[in-house]
Amino acid sequence: MTEFLDDIRAEGIWLPDWLASAIIFAVVISVTLFAHRLLFRLLTRLIEGKDLLWRSLVSRLKRVVRLAMLVAALSFGATIAPLTDLQSATVRHILLIFFIVLVAWMAKIVKHIWMTVYLRRFKLDAEDNLLARKHVTQTRIVERIADLLIVVVAISACMMTFDAVRQYGVSLLASAGVAGIVIGLALQPVLKNLFAGIQLAITQPIRIDDALLVEGEWGKVEEITSTYVVVQLWDWRRLILPLSYFIENPFQNWTRESSALIGTVMIYLDYSVPLEVIRRKVEEIAKGSPLWDRRVVNIAVTDFREAVMEIRILVSASNSGRTFDLRCEVREKLIDFIQREYPAALPRMRAVMNEPPVRDRREAAE
């Protein structure tokens, strides 16, 4: 290109430097856009029979690759254009920063596509979604940590392109001392939650969609970020807890190994109620309910009180929500049955009053 400009000037045609630079940039941009179009047309044909991952990569990376190719071409154009050393260095420096940002952008796109395609194999709305919750939780935590690392590395790389900032960073690392201690103390909560997130991803005491009893509230894990966990409570409120809470404090996880649960119904009845009839009725209620998973139904007298006996009913369902609904159904239908068939068996207070003598009653009547 420079030889071409020299030939033009040799013929007596004079071009100002700015116009020559504009022509060079226009030419490299046109060539780059044409090359980009040919490249992605070829790639599109090559991946027609490939799986979703490759098709998504080509589709989503098309725009960012175009920008990266333009940045590289403009950097080459700035090298051969008739610019001053300062102008050329400034343009290449700016383009280098743009290129670093574009590489970080490409890394985030590739990471997002891979994780999205990976998670398509798992369904959280499945009946037994233990495996899905495990992989979704790990993937989302790793994704947020990867996002943070990509941003930090990109910012660091951009800062390292400036000599003053690079020298300051080197001197700061070399003189760690008190500055390092202060920074460490200031970042302690952030680092604490960051390492807690890594530990949660590995050990998985909680997962997405787990049913928890935490802080006296029942709810499901709705979201796990890089610093906190969102628990959707049964009444649609949200309980926000730091990641470190689930490492340092006890809580109940009702779906740790399996989503199936056994529900308990306690009822207090008079000693005169026939237990075998109650047992048959509970089994009939369970078998007639679509919520029962056909695994556990049990009736047992667990305690004697002065006026009533304590009867414990156990029924199982495939998840915590269905277990709660099944317990309510058993309560409602059983109490309706007892009210109709054995009303005397319901708890009641008994009192025996001593009647006054006949003469006292006559005097009271008069």
mmCIF file of C-alpha atoms in Angstrom:
data_model
loop_
_atom_site.group_PDB
_atom_site.id
_atom_site.type_symbol
_atom_site.label_atom_id
_atom_site.label_comp_id
_atom_site.label_asym_id
_atom_site.label_seq_id
_atom_site.Cartn_x
_atom_site.Cartn_y
_atom_site.Cartn_z
ATOM 1 C CA MET A 1 0.000 0.000 0.000
ATOM 2 C CA THR A 2 2.809 2.451 0.809
ATOM 3 C CA GLU A 3 4.522 1.567 -2.495
ATOM 4 C CA PHE A 4 1.249 2.311 -4.270
ATOM 5 C CA LEU A 5 1.102 5.751 -2.641
ATOM 6 C CA ASP A 6 4.734 6.394 -3.561
ATOM 7 C CA ASP A 7 3.948 5.535 -7.177
ATOM 8 C CA ILE A 8 1.021 7.944 -7.166
ATOM 9 C CA ARG A 9 3.201 10.722 -5.772
ATOM 10 C CA ALA A 10 5.913 9.882 -8.319
ATOM 11 C CA GLU A 11 3.373 10.546 -11.054
ATOM 12 C CA GLY A 12 2.915 14.042 -9.681
ATOM 13 C CA ILE A 13 -0.368 13.351 -7.919
ATOM 14 C CA TRP A 14 -0.135 14.742 -4.423
ATOM 15 C CA LEU A 15 -2.347 13.418 -1.633
ATOM 16 C CA PRO A 16 -2.437 14.847 1.876
ATOM 17 C CA ASP A 17 -1.520 12.414 4.639
ATOM 18 C CA TRP A 18 -4.981 12.447 6.155
ATOM 19 C CA LEU A 19 -6.606 11.563 2.833
ATOM 20 C CA ALA A 20 -4.079 8.829 2.176
ATOM 21 C CA SER A 21 -4.695 7.416 5.651
ATOM 22 C CA ALA A 22 -8.467 7.531 5.095
ATOM 23 C CA ILE A 23 -8.064 5.648 1.795
ATOM 24 C CA ILE A 24 -5.903 2.997 3.454
ATOM 25 C CA PHE A 25 -8.402 2.531 6.315
ATOM 26 C CA ALA A 26 -11.307 2.352 3.858
ATOM 27 C CA VAL A 27 -9.513 -0.287 1.793
ATOM 28 C CA VAL A 28 -8.597 -2.494 4.778
ATOM 29 C CA ILE A 29 -12.143 -2.193 6.186
ATOM 30 C CA SER A 30 -13.670 -3.211 2.847
ATOM 31 C CA VAL A 31 -11.295 -6.143 2.421
ATOM 32 C CA THR A 32 -11.909 -7.270 6.008
ATOM 33 C CA LEU A 33 -15.708 -7.140 5.692
ATOM 34 C CA PHE A 34 -15.522 -9.104 2.449
ATOM 35 C CA ALA A 35 -13.205 -11.696 4.031
ATOM 36 C CA HIS A 36 -15.489 -11.946 7.068
ATOM 37 C CA ARG A 37 -18.517 -12.565 4.871
ATOM 38 C CA LEU A 38 -16.740 -15.305 2.933
ATOM 39 C CA LEU A 39 -15.399 -16.893 6.123
ATOM 40 C CA PHE A 40 -18.769 -17.151 7.856
ATOM 41 C CA ARG A 41 -20.526 -18.251 4.690
ATOM 42 C CA LEU A 42 -18.038 -21.133 4.556
ATOM 43 C CA LEU A 43 -18.399 -21.878 8.262
ATOM 44 C CA THR A 44 -22.199 -21.901 7.991
ATOM 45 C CA ARG A 45 -22.017 -24.567 5.304
ATOM 46 C CA LEU A 46 -19.502 -26.628 7.252
ATOM 47 C CA ILE A 47 -21.639 -26.786 10.426
ATOM 48 C CA GLU A 48 -24.983 -27.579 8.788
ATOM 49 C CA GLY A 49 -24.806 -31.168 9.984
ATOM 50 C CA LYS A 50 -23.156 -30.391 13.326
ATOM 51 C CA ASP A 51 -24.789 -30.275 16.749
ATOM 52 C CA LEU A 52 -26.364 -27.257 18.444
ATOM 53 C CA LEU A 53 -23.122 -26.153 20.133
ATOM 54 C CA TRP A 54 -21.277 -25.461 16.879
ATOM 55 C CA ARG A 55 -24.263 -23.834 15.201
ATOM 56 C CA SER A 56 -24.779 -21.557 18.195
ATOM 57 C CA LEU A 57 -21.092 -20.618 18.309
ATOM 58 C CA VAL A 58 -21.010 -19.583 14.672
ATOM 59 C CA SER A 59 -24.286 -17.670 14.944
ATOM 60 C CA ARG A 60 -23.493 -15.821 18.188
ATOM 61 C CA LEU A 61 -19.823 -15.091 17.399
ATOM 62 C CA LYS A 62 -20.451 -13.624 13.955
ATOM 63 C CA ARG A 63 -20.754 -10.004 15.097
ATOM 64 C CA VAL A 64 -17.948 -10.017 17.660
ATOM 65 C CA VAL A 65 -15.555 -11.773 15.255
ATOM 66 C CA ARG A 66 -16.348 -9.125 12.650
ATOM 67 C CA LEU A 67 -15.401 -6.407 15.143
ATOM 68 C CA ALA A 68 -12.212 -8.252 16.114
ATOM 69 C CA MET A 69 -11.188 -8.625 12.480
ATOM 70 C CA LEU A 70 -11.864 -4.937 11.891
ATOM 71 C CA VAL A 71 -9.741 -3.994 14.895
ATOM 72 C CA ALA A 72 -6.873 -6.160 13.650
ATOM 73 C CA ALA A 73 -7.192 -4.721 10.131
ATOM 74 C CA LEU A 74 -7.282 -1.131 11.397
ATOM 75 C CA SER A 75 -4.202 -1.829 13.502
ATOM 76 C CA PHE A 76 -2.427 -3.057 10.370
ATOM 77 C CA GLY A 77 -3.682 -0.001 8.477
ATOM 78 C CA ALA A 78 -2.349 2.320 11.188
ATOM 79 C CA THR A 79 1.056 0.712 10.746
ATOM 80 C CA ILE A 80 1.289 1.347 6.994
ATOM 81 C CA ALA A 81 -0.632 4.634 6.872
ATOM 82 C CA PRO A 82 1.349 7.892 6.626
ATOM 83 C CA LEU A 83 0.792 8.814 10.266
ATOM 84 C CA THR A 84 3.231 10.297 12.705
ATOM 85 C CA ASP A 85 4.776 7.989 15.280
ATOM 86 C CA LEU A 86 2.578 9.467 18.018
ATOM 87 C CA GLN A 87 -0.593 9.120 15.962
ATOM 88 C CA SER A 88 0.214 5.564 14.934
ATOM 89 C CA ALA A 89 1.071 4.535 18.508
ATOM 90 C CA THR A 90 -2.111 6.151 19.869
ATOM 91 C CA VAL A 91 -4.364 4.463 17.313
ATOM 92 C CA ARG A 92 -2.740 1.058 17.861
ATOM 93 C CA HIS A 93 -3.026 1.463 21.638
ATOM 94 C CA ILE A 94 -6.740 2.264 21.444
ATOM 95 C CA LEU A 95 -7.308 -0.642 19.059
ATOM 96 C CA LEU A 96 -5.391 -2.966 21.398
ATOM 97 C CA ILE A 97 -7.731 -2.055 24.265
ATOM 98 C CA PHE A 98 -10.733 -2.690 22.011
ATOM 99 C CA PHE A 99 -9.247 -6.037 20.992
ATOM 100 C CA ILE A 100 -8.811 -7.096 24.650
ATOM 101 C CA VAL A 101 -12.434 -6.169 25.371
ATOM 102 C CA LEU A 102 -13.593 -8.133 22.317
ATOM 103 C CA VAL A 103 -11.610 -11.207 23.386
ATOM 104 C CA ALA A 104 -13.246 -11.031 26.824
ATOM 105 C CA TRP A 105 -16.626 -10.640 25.130
ATOM 106 C CA MET A 106 -15.944 -13.717 22.970
ATOM 107 C CA ALA A 107 -14.893 -15.700 26.039
ATOM 108 C CA LYS A 108 -18.170 -14.836 27.790
ATOM 109 C CA ILE A 109 -20.207 -15.785 24.720
ATOM 110 C CA VAL A 110 -18.435 -19.137 24.335
ATOM 111 C CA LYS A 111 -18.844 -19.843 28.066
ATOM 112 C CA HIS A 112 -22.546 -18.932 27.997
ATOM 113 C CA ILE A 113 -23.300 -21.042 24.903
ATOM 114 C CA TRP A 114 -21.457 -24.077 26.242
ATOM 115 C CA MET A 115 -23.225 -23.921 29.608
ATOM 116 C CA THR A 116 -26.636 -23.330 28.008
ATOM 117 C CA VAL A 117 -26.243 -26.314 25.695
ATOM 118 C CA TYR A 118 -24.911 -28.394 28.584
ATOM 119 C CA LEU A 119 -27.913 -27.566 30.794
ATOM 120 C CA ARG A 120 -30.426 -28.459 28.062
ATOM 121 C CA ARG A 121 -29.946 -32.088 29.060
ATOM 122 C CA PHE A 122 -31.409 -31.464 32.509
ATOM 123 C CA LYS A 123 -35.018 -30.563 33.333
ATOM 124 C CA LEU A 124 -35.831 -28.877 36.640
ATOM 125 C CA ASP A 125 -39.548 -29.526 36.143
ATOM 126 C CA ALA A 126 -39.021 -33.295 36.080
ATOM 127 C CA GLU A 127 -40.644 -35.445 38.747
ATOM 128 C CA ASP A 128 -37.290 -36.505 40.213
ATOM 129 C CA ASN A 129 -34.990 -33.578 39.435
ATOM 130 C CA LEU A 130 -32.144 -34.303 41.840
ATOM 131 C CA LEU A 131 -29.539 -34.741 39.084
ATOM 132 C CA ALA A 132 -30.803 -31.645 37.258
ATOM 133 C CA ARG A 133 -30.612 -29.499 40.399
ATOM 134 C CA LYS A 134 -27.091 -30.726 41.064
ATOM 135 C CA HIS A 135 -25.763 -29.801 37.619
ATOM 136 C CA VAL A 136 -27.706 -26.529 37.343
ATOM 137 C CA THR A 137 -26.368 -25.356 40.698
ATOM 138 C CA GLN A 138 -22.758 -26.216 39.870
ATOM 139 C CA THR A 139 -23.002 -24.658 36.432
ATOM 140 C CA ARG A 140 -24.530 -21.384 37.582
ATOM 141 C CA ILE A 141 -22.022 -20.895 40.380
ATOM 142 C CA VAL A 142 -19.098 -21.685 38.070
ATOM 143 C CA GLU A 143 -20.583 -19.373 35.430
ATOM 144 C CA ARG A 144 -20.717 -16.413 37.806
ATOM 145 C CA ILE A 145 -17.185 -17.055 39.044
ATOM 146 C CA ALA A 146 -15.978 -17.344 35.432
ATOM 147 C CA ASP A 147 -17.710 -14.049 34.566
ATOM 148 C CA LEU A 148 -15.944 -12.368 37.455
ATOM 149 C CA LEU A 149 -12.563 -13.793 36.425
ATOM 150 C CA ILE A 150 -13.029 -12.781 32.781
ATOM 151 C CA VAL A 151 -13.855 -9.200 33.778
ATOM 152 C CA VAL A 152 -10.930 -9.001 36.201
ATOM 153 C CA VAL A 153 -8.460 -10.414 33.661
ATOM 154 C CA ALA A 154 -9.752 -8.079 30.919
ATOM 155 C CA ILE A 155 -9.461 -4.996 33.135
ATOM 156 C CA SER A 156 -5.998 -6.065 34.254
ATOM 157 C CA ALA A 157 -4.878 -6.600 30.660
ATOM 158 C CA CYS A 158 -6.181 -3.166 29.652
ATOM 159 C CA MET A 159 -4.396 -1.533 32.571
ATOM 160 C CA MET A 160 -1.165 -3.329 31.701
ATOM 161 C CA THR A 161 -1.121 -1.559 28.324
ATOM 162 C CA PHE A 162 -0.382 1.706 30.156
ATOM 163 C CA ASP A 163 3.213 1.960 31.359
ATOM 164 C CA ALA A 164 2.369 4.161 34.351
ATOM 165 C CA VAL A 165 -0.343 1.824 35.649
ATOM 166 C CA ARG A 166 1.807 -1.249 35.007
ATOM 167 C CA GLN A 167 4.703 0.190 36.967
ATOM 168 C CA TYR A 168 2.359 1.174 39.788
ATOM 169 C CA GLY A 169 0.938 -2.332 39.911
ATOM 170 C CA VAL A 170 4.407 -3.896 40.003
ATOM 171 C CA SER A 171 5.529 -1.565 42.773
ATOM 172 C CA LEU A 172 2.319 -2.225 44.724
ATOM 173 C CA LEU A 173 2.829 -5.991 44.516
ATOM 174 C CA ALA A 174 6.498 -5.636 45.487
ATOM 175 C CA SER A 175 5.707 -3.497 48.511
ATOM 176 C CA ALA A 176 2.712 -5.611 49.687
ATOM 177 C CA GLY A 177 3.240 -5.047 53.447
ATOM 178 C CA VAL A 178 0.648 -2.856 55.110
ATOM 179 C CA ALA A 179 -1.167 -2.123 51.835
ATOM 180 C CA GLY A 180 -1.696 -5.835 51.269
ATOM 181 C CA ILE A 181 -3.054 -6.304 54.792
ATOM 182 C CA VAL A 182 -5.440 -3.366 54.428
ATOM 183 C CA ILE A 183 -6.699 -4.581 51.055
ATOM 184 C CA GLY A 184 -7.076 -8.106 52.405
ATOM 185 C CA LEU A 185 -9.140 -6.891 55.352
ATOM 186 C CA ALA A 186 -11.277 -4.689 53.102
ATOM 187 C CA LEU A 187 -11.965 -7.554 50.692
ATOM 188 C CA GLN A 188 -12.547 -10.156 53.406
ATOM 189 C CA PRO A 189 -16.372 -10.322 52.989
ATOM 190 C CA VAL A 190 -16.057 -10.532 49.204
ATOM 191 C CA LEU A 191 -13.357 -13.199 49.300
ATOM 192 C CA LYS A 192 -15.259 -15.067 51.997
ATOM 193 C CA ASN A 193 -18.360 -15.328 49.813
ATOM 194 C CA LEU A 194 -16.264 -16.107 46.724
ATOM 195 C CA PHE A 195 -14.629 -19.111 48.388
ATOM 196 C CA ALA A 196 -17.977 -20.073 49.925
ATOM 197 C CA GLY A 197 -19.421 -20.138 46.388
ATOM 198 C CA ILE A 198 -16.634 -22.429 45.216
ATOM 199 C CA GLN A 199 -17.211 -24.688 48.229
ATOM 200 C CA LEU A 200 -20.976 -24.744 47.585
ATOM 201 C CA ALA A 201 -20.384 -25.714 43.948
ATOM 202 C CA ILE A 202 -18.169 -28.624 45.012
ATOM 203 C CA THR A 203 -19.962 -29.952 48.111
ATOM 204 C CA GLN A 204 -23.503 -28.791 47.181
ATOM 205 C CA PRO A 205 -25.282 -28.577 50.534
ATOM 206 C CA ILE A 206 -27.916 -26.632 48.563
ATOM 207 C CA ARG A 207 -28.976 -26.668 44.929
ATOM 208 C CA ILE A 208 -31.309 -24.704 42.699
ATOM 209 C CA ASP A 209 -34.950 -25.603 43.516
ATOM 210 C CA ASP A 210 -34.034 -27.302 46.822
ATOM 211 C CA ALA A 211 -36.699 -27.095 49.519
ATOM 212 C CA LEU A 212 -35.186 -25.557 52.663
ATOM 213 C CA LEU A 213 -36.240 -24.773 56.188
ATOM 214 C CA VAL A 214 -33.998 -21.847 57.095
ATOM 215 C CA GLU A 215 -34.384 -19.078 59.665
ATOM 216 C CA GLY A 216 -37.713 -20.644 60.670
ATOM 217 C CA GLU A 217 -39.074 -20.193 57.107
ATOM 218 C CA TRP A 218 -39.872 -22.783 54.420
ATOM 219 C CA GLY A 219 -39.019 -22.030 50.820
ATOM 220 C CA LYS A 220 -37.196 -23.079 47.673
ATOM 221 C CA VAL A 221 -33.780 -21.968 46.405
ATOM 222 C CA GLU A 222 -34.610 -19.640 43.528
ATOM 223 C CA GLU A 223 -31.180 -18.240 42.649
ATOM 224 C CA ILE A 224 -27.547 -18.676 43.679
ATOM 225 C CA THR A 225 -25.300 -15.742 42.766
ATOM 226 C CA SER A 226 -21.595 -15.242 43.409
ATOM 227 C CA THR A 227 -22.329 -13.535 46.762
ATOM 228 C CA TYR A 228 -25.821 -14.455 47.993
ATOM 229 C CA VAL A 229 -28.667 -16.966 47.771
ATOM 230 C CA VAL A 230 -32.300 -16.069 47.054
ATOM 231 C CA VAL A 231 -34.856 -18.319 48.788
ATOM 232 C CA GLN A 232 -38.449 -17.966 47.583
ATOM 233 C CA LEU A 233 -40.678 -18.495 50.622
ATOM 234 C CA TRP A 234 -44.040 -20.243 50.498
ATOM 235 C CA ASP A 235 -45.905 -16.895 50.499
ATOM 236 C CA TRP A 236 -43.750 -15.516 47.600
ATOM 237 C CA ARG A 237 -41.505 -13.428 49.828
ATOM 238 C CA ARG A 238 -37.762 -13.614 49.138
ATOM 239 C CA LEU A 239 -35.218 -14.382 51.837
ATOM 240 C CA ILE A 240 -31.750 -13.144 50.864
ATOM 241 C CA LEU A 241 -28.820 -14.860 52.599
ATOM 242 C CA PRO A 242 -25.049 -14.610 51.997
ATOM 243 C CA LEU A 243 -23.328 -17.671 50.607
ATOM 244 C CA SER A 244 -21.250 -18.027 53.750
ATOM 245 C CA TYR A 245 -24.462 -18.531 55.786
ATOM 246 C CA PHE A 246 -24.922 -22.030 54.341
ATOM 247 C CA ILE A 247 -21.351 -22.973 55.256
ATOM 248 C CA GLU A 248 -21.431 -21.656 58.822
ATOM 249 C CA ASN A 249 -25.027 -22.220 60.012
ATOM 250 C CA PRO A 250 -27.289 -25.295 60.315
ATOM 251 C CA PHE A 251 -30.408 -25.515 58.162
ATOM 252 C CA GLN A 252 -32.794 -28.177 56.898
ATOM 253 C CA ASN A 253 -32.610 -29.364 53.297
ATOM 254 C CA TRP A 254 -35.700 -31.412 52.492
ATOM 255 C CA THR A 255 -34.478 -32.461 49.049
ATOM 256 C CA ARG A 256 -30.777 -33.154 49.646
ATOM 257 C CA GLU A 257 -30.713 -36.713 48.276
ATOM 258 C CA SER A 258 -34.242 -37.128 46.927
ATOM 259 C CA SER A 259 -37.265 -34.923 46.362
ATOM 260 C CA ALA A 260 -39.651 -37.494 47.886
ATOM 261 C CA LEU A 261 -40.788 -36.797 51.467
ATOM 262 C CA ILE A 262 -42.892 -38.424 54.162
ATOM 263 C CA GLY A 263 -45.594 -36.178 55.559
ATOM 264 C CA THR A 264 -46.921 -36.441 59.117
ATOM 265 C CA VAL A 265 -50.513 -35.881 60.231
ATOM 266 C CA MET A 266 -51.254 -35.881 63.967
ATOM 267 C CA ILE A 267 -54.815 -36.349 65.207
ATOM 268 C CA TYR A 268 -56.219 -36.734 68.737
ATOM 269 C CA LEU A 269 -59.279 -38.970 69.182
ATOM 270 C CA ASP A 270 -61.301 -40.511 71.964
ATOM 271 C CA TYR A 271 -60.368 -44.011 73.150
ATOM 272 C CA SER A 272 -63.659 -45.357 71.837
ATOM 273 C CA VAL A 273 -62.787 -44.863 68.150
ATOM 274 C CA PRO A 274 -62.136 -48.141 66.251
ATOM 275 C CA LEU A 275 -58.547 -47.924 65.046
ATOM 276 C CA GLU A 276 -58.953 -50.488 62.275
ATOM 277 C CA VAL A 277 -61.696 -48.394 60.690
ATOM 278 C CA ILE A 278 -59.490 -45.289 60.847
ATOM 279 C CA ARG A 279 -56.615 -47.280 59.301
ATOM 280 C CA ARG A 280 -58.737 -48.481 56.397
ATOM 281 C CA LYS A 281 -60.115 -44.986 55.822
ATOM 282 C CA VAL A 282 -56.638 -43.415 55.703
ATOM 283 C CA GLU A 283 -55.477 -46.065 53.221
ATOM 284 C CA GLU A 284 -58.585 -45.382 51.117
ATOM 285 C CA ILE A 285 -57.867 -41.626 51.141
ATOM 286 C CA ALA A 286 -54.235 -42.180 50.146
ATOM 287 C CA LYS A 287 -55.053 -44.611 47.331
ATOM 288 C CA GLY A 288 -57.674 -42.255 45.946
ATOM 289 C CA SER A 289 -55.337 -39.258 45.882
ATOM 290 C CA PRO A 290 -53.203 -38.472 42.799
ATOM 291 C CA LEU A 291 -50.663 -36.879 45.159
ATOM 292 C CA TRP A 292 -49.677 -40.160 46.862
ATOM 293 C CA ASP A 293 -46.599 -41.871 45.400
ATOM 294 C CA ARG A 294 -47.723 -45.392 46.466
ATOM 295 C CA ARG A 295 -44.788 -45.853 48.824
ATOM 296 C CA VAL A 296 -45.634 -45.054 52.455
ATOM 297 C CA VAL A 297 -48.951 -45.006 54.329
ATOM 298 C CA ASN A 298 -48.953 -45.844 58.019
ATOM 299 C CA ILE A 299 -51.151 -45.299 61.087
ATOM 300 C CA ALA A 300 -49.871 -45.765 64.638
ATOM 301 C CA VAL A 301 -50.932 -44.755 68.172
ATOM 302 C CA THR A 302 -47.911 -42.841 69.427
ATOM 303 C CA ASP A 303 -49.100 -41.590 72.833
ATOM 304 C CA PHE A 304 -51.837 -41.759 75.466
ATOM 305 C CA ARG A 305 -53.225 -38.643 77.072
ATOM 306 C CA GLU A 306 -55.719 -38.281 79.919
ATOM 307 C CA ALA A 307 -58.705 -37.752 77.643
ATOM 308 C CA VAL A 308 -57.482 -38.711 74.148
ATOM 309 C CA MET A 309 -54.986 -40.879 72.325
ATOM 310 C CA GLU A 310 -52.451 -39.489 69.856
ATOM 311 C CA ILE A 311 -52.579 -41.046 66.394
ATOM 312 C CA ARG A 312 -49.764 -40.431 63.901
ATOM 313 C CA ILE A 313 -50.479 -40.819 60.187
ATOM 314 C CA LEU A 314 -47.612 -41.047 57.670
ATOM 315 C CA VAL A 315 -48.064 -40.547 53.930
ATOM 316 C CA SER A 316 -45.428 -39.970 51.240
ATOM 317 C CA ALA A 317 -45.337 -37.928 48.045
ATOM 318 C CA SER A 318 -42.847 -37.216 45.275
ATOM 319 C CA ASN A 319 -41.853 -33.712 46.458
ATOM 320 C CA SER A 320 -42.328 -31.280 49.327
ATOM 321 C CA GLY A 321 -45.166 -29.334 47.714
ATOM 322 C CA ARG A 322 -47.211 -32.450 46.956
ATOM 323 C CA THR A 323 -46.464 -33.792 50.448
ATOM 324 C CA PHE A 324 -47.900 -30.653 52.040
ATOM 325 C CA ASP A 325 -51.022 -30.823 49.874
ATOM 326 C CA LEU A 326 -51.451 -34.536 50.623
ATOM 327 C CA ARG A 327 -51.253 -33.907 54.369
ATOM 328 C CA CYS A 328 -53.968 -31.269 54.079
ATOM 329 C CA GLU A 329 -56.136 -33.633 52.010
ATOM 330 C CA VAL A 330 -55.791 -36.431 54.565
ATOM 331 C CA ARG A 331 -56.727 -34.074 57.411
ATOM 332 C CA GLU A 332 -59.780 -32.701 55.640
ATOM 333 C CA LYS A 333 -61.214 -36.039 54.458
ATOM 334 C CA LEU A 334 -60.467 -37.859 57.705
ATOM 335 C CA ILE A 335 -62.093 -35.270 59.932
ATOM 336 C CA ASP A 336 -65.116 -35.206 57.609
ATOM 337 C CA PHE A 337 -65.386 -39.004 57.909
ATOM 338 C CA ILE A 338 -65.133 -38.950 61.713
ATOM 339 C CA GLN A 339 -67.701 -36.162 62.014
ATOM 340 C CA ARG A 340 -70.202 -38.204 59.968
ATOM 341 C CA GLU A 341 -69.523 -41.727 61.224
ATOM 342 C CA TYR A 342 -68.032 -41.358 64.720
ATOM 343 C CA PRO A 343 -68.866 -37.916 66.118
ATOM 344 C CA ALA A 344 -68.509 -39.199 69.675
ATOM 345 C CA ALA A 345 -64.863 -40.018 69.017
ATOM 346 C CA LEU A 346 -63.903 -36.387 68.658
ATOM 347 C CA PRO A 347 -62.117 -34.913 71.672
ATOM 348 C CA ARG A 348 -64.483 -33.464 74.234
ATOM 349 C CA MET A 349 -64.438 -32.384 77.844
ATOM 350 C CA ARG A 350 -66.370 -34.599 80.290
ATOM 351 C CA ALA A 351 -67.748 -33.401 83.584
ATOM 352 C CA VAL A 352 -69.803 -35.320 86.198
ATOM 353 C CA MET A 353 -71.984 -33.138 88.411
ATOM 354 C CA ASN A 354 -73.386 -34.345 91.740
ATOM 355 C CA GLU A 355 -77.177 -33.917 91.737
ATOM 356 C CA PRO A 356 -78.733 -32.344 94.868
ATOM 357 C CA PRO A 357 -81.119 -34.401 97.028
ATOM 358 C CA VAL A 358 -84.793 -34.642 95.985
ATOM 359 C CA ARG A 359 -85.941 -32.388 98.824
ATOM 360 C CA ASP A 360 -83.510 -29.655 97.831
ATOM 361 C CA ARG A 361 -84.780 -29.837 94.264
ATOM 362 C CA ARG A 362 -88.401 -29.457 95.396
ATOM 363 C CA GLU A 363 -87.493 -26.472 97.524
ATOM 364 C CA ALA A 364 -85.654 -24.915 94.620
ATOM 365 C CA ALA A 365 -88.673 -25.500 92.349
ATOM 366 C CA GLU A 366 -91.033 -23.835 94.839
#
